[in-house]
Coordinates of N, CA and C in Angstrom, one line a residue:
M1 N 21.0 -20.3 -2.5 CA 20.7 -18.9 -2.9 C 21.7 -18.4 -3.9
A2 N 22.9 -18.8 -3.7 CA 24.0 -18.4 -4.7 C 23.7 -19.0 -6.1
I3 N 23.2 -20.2 -6.1 CA 22.8 -20.8 -7.4 C 21.8 -20.0 -8.1
Y4 N 20.7 -19.5 -7.4 CA 19.7 -18.7 -8.0 C 20.3 -17.4 -8.6
I5 N 21.1 -16.8 -7.8 CA 21.7 -15.5 -8.2 C 22.6 -15.7 -9.5
V6 N 23.5 -16.6 -9.4 CA 24.4 -16.9 -10.6 C 23.6 -17.3 -11.8
T7 N 22.7 -18.2 -11.7 CA 21.9 -18.7 -12.8 C 21.1 -17.6 -13.4
S8 N 20.4 -16.8 -12.6 CA 19.6 -15.7 -13.2 C 20.4 -14.7 -13.9
I9 N 21.6 -14.4 -13.3 CA 22.5 -13.4 -14.0 C 23.0 -14.0 -15.3
L10 N 23.4 -15.2 -15.3 CA 23.9 -15.8 -16.6 C 22.9 -15.9 -17.6
I11 N 21.7 -16.3 -17.3 CA 20.6 -16.4 -18.3 C 20.2 -15.1 -18.8
S12 N 20.1 -14.1 -18.0 CA 19.8 -12.7 -18.4 C 20.9 -12.1 -19.3
F13 N 22.2 -12.5 -19.0 CA 23.3 -12.0 -19.8 C 23.1 -12.4 -21.3
F14 N 22.7 -13.7 -21.5 CA 22.6 -14.2 -22.9 C 21.3 -13.8 -23.5
L15 N 20.3 -13.3 -22.8 CA 19.0 -13.0 -23.4 C 19.0 -11.5 -23.9
H16 N 19.3 -10.6 -23.1 CA 19.2 -9.2 -23.5 C 20.0 -8.3 -22.5
K17 N 20.6 -7.3 -23.1 CA 21.5 -6.4 -22.3 C 20.7 -5.7 -21.1
Y18 N 19.5 -5.2 -21.4 CA 18.8 -4.5 -20.4 C 18.2 -5.4 -19.3
L19 N 17.9 -6.6 -19.7 CA 17.5 -7.6 -18.7 C 18.6 -8.0 -17.8
F20 N 19.8 -8.1 -18.3 CA 21.0 -8.3 -17.5 C 21.2 -7.2 -16.5
V21 N 21.1 -6.0 -16.9 CA 21.3 -4.8 -16.0 C 20.2 -4.8 -15.0
G22 N 19.0 -5.1 -15.4 CA 17.9 -5.2 -14.4 C 18.0 -6.2 -13.4
I23 N 18.4 -7.4 -13.8 CA 18.5 -8.6 -12.9 C 19.7 -8.3 -11.9
T24 N 20.8 -7.8 -12.4 CA 21.9 -7.6 -11.6 C 21.6 -6.5 -10.6
S25 N 21.0 -5.4 -11.1 CA 20.7 -4.3 -10.2 C 19.7 -4.7 -9.1
G26 N 18.7 -5.6 -9.5 CA 17.8 -6.1 -8.5 C 18.4 -6.9 -7.4
W27 N 19.4 -7.8 -7.8 CA 20.1 -8.6 -6.8 C 20.9 -7.7 -5.9
I28 N 21.6 -6.7 -6.4 CA 22.4 -5.8 -5.6 C 21.5 -5.0 -4.6
A29 N 20.3 -4.5 -5.2 CA 19.4 -3.8 -4.3 C 18.8 -4.7 -3.2
Y30 N 18.6 -5.9 -3.6 CA 18.1 -6.9 -2.6 C 19.1 -7.1 -1.5
G31 N 20.4 -7.3 -1.9 CA 21.4 -7.5 -0.9 C 21.6 -6.3 0.1
I32 N 21.6 -5.1 -0.5 CA 21.7 -3.9 0.4 C 20.5 -3.8 1.3
A33 N 19.3 -3.9 0.7 CA 18.1 -3.7 1.5 C 18.0 -4.8 2.6
N34 N 18.5 -6.0 2.3 CA 18.4 -7.1 3.3 C 19.2 -6.8 4.5
L35 N 20.2 -5.9 4.4 CA 21.0 -5.6 5.6 C 20.3 -4.6 6.5
F36 N 19.4 -3.8 5.9 CA 18.8 -2.8 6.7 C 17.3 -3.0 7.0
I37 N 16.6 -3.5 6.0 CA 15.1 -3.8 6.2 C 14.8 -5.1 5.5
P38 N 15.1 -6.2 6.1 CA 15.0 -7.5 5.5 C 13.5 -7.8 5.0
E39 N 12.5 -7.3 5.8 CA 11.1 -7.6 5.4 C 10.7 -7.0 4.1
W40 N 11.4 -5.9 3.6 CA 11.1 -5.3 2.4 C 12.2 -5.5 1.3
A41 N 13.1 -6.4 1.6 CA 14.2 -6.6 0.6 C 13.8 -7.2 -0.7
A42 N 12.9 -8.1 -0.7 CA 12.4 -8.8 -1.9 C 11.6 -7.7 -2.8
A43 N 10.8 -7.0 -2.1 CA 10.0 -6.0 -2.9 C 10.9 -4.9 -3.5
I44 N 11.9 -4.5 -2.7 CA 12.8 -3.5 -3.3 C 13.6 -4.0 -4.4
G45 N 14.1 -5.2 -4.3 CA 14.9 -5.9 -5.3 C 14.1 -6.0 -6.6
I46 N 12.8 -6.4 -6.5 CA 12.0 -6.6 -7.6 C 11.7 -5.3 -8.3
I47 N 11.4 -4.3 -7.5 CA 11.0 -3.0 -8.1 C 12.3 -2.4 -8.8
I48 N 13.4 -2.4 -8.2 CA 14.6 -1.9 -8.8 C 15.0 -2.7 -10.1
G49 N 14.8 -4.0 -10.0 CA 15.0 -4.9 -11.2 C 14.2 -4.5 -12.4
I50 N 12.9 -4.3 -12.1 CA 12.0 -4.0 -13.2 C 12.3 -2.6 -13.8
I51 N 12.5 -1.6 -12.9 CA 12.9 -0.3 -13.4 C 14.2 -0.3 -14.2
A52 N 15.2 -1.0 -13.8 CA 16.5 -1.1 -14.5 C 16.4 -1.9 -15.8
S53 N 15.4 -2.7 -15.9 CA 15.2 -3.5 -17.1 C 14.6 -2.8 -18.3
I54 N 14.0 -1.6 -18.0 CA 13.3 -0.8 -19.0 C 14.4 -0.1 -19.8
P55 N 14.4 -0.3 -21.2 CA 15.4 0.3 -22.0 C 15.1 1.8 -22.1
P56 N 16.1 2.7 -22.2 CA 15.9 4.1 -22.3 C 15.2 4.4 -23.7
H57 N 14.4 5.4 -23.7 CA 13.8 5.8 -25.0 C 14.8 6.7 -25.8
S58 N 15.0 6.3 -27.1 CA 15.9 7.1 -27.9 C 15.2 8.3 -28.4
S59 N 15.8 9.4 -28.4 CA 15.3 10.6 -28.9 C 16.0 11.2 -30.1
N60 N 15.3 11.6 -31.1 CA 16.0 12.1 -32.3 C 15.9 13.6 -32.3
N61 N 15.9 14.3 -31.2 CA 15.8 15.7 -31.2 C 17.1 16.3 -31.4

C-alpha cells in the first residue's frame, strides 16, 4: 500500500501542481476516513481527490 501512495504522489508531483494537491488530499482523506468509516474511505478519498485537483478559476474583476 505504501508503494502505491508514494508512487502516485511522486508521479503527480512531476505532472502538474493541482494533480499533486488532489492526489495528496485524496490519500489524506482516505486515511482519515478509514479510521472512522472504512467502507466509505475509498469513495471519500476519490471524491476529495477529484475536487482538490480542479484548478481555481482566475477572475479578472
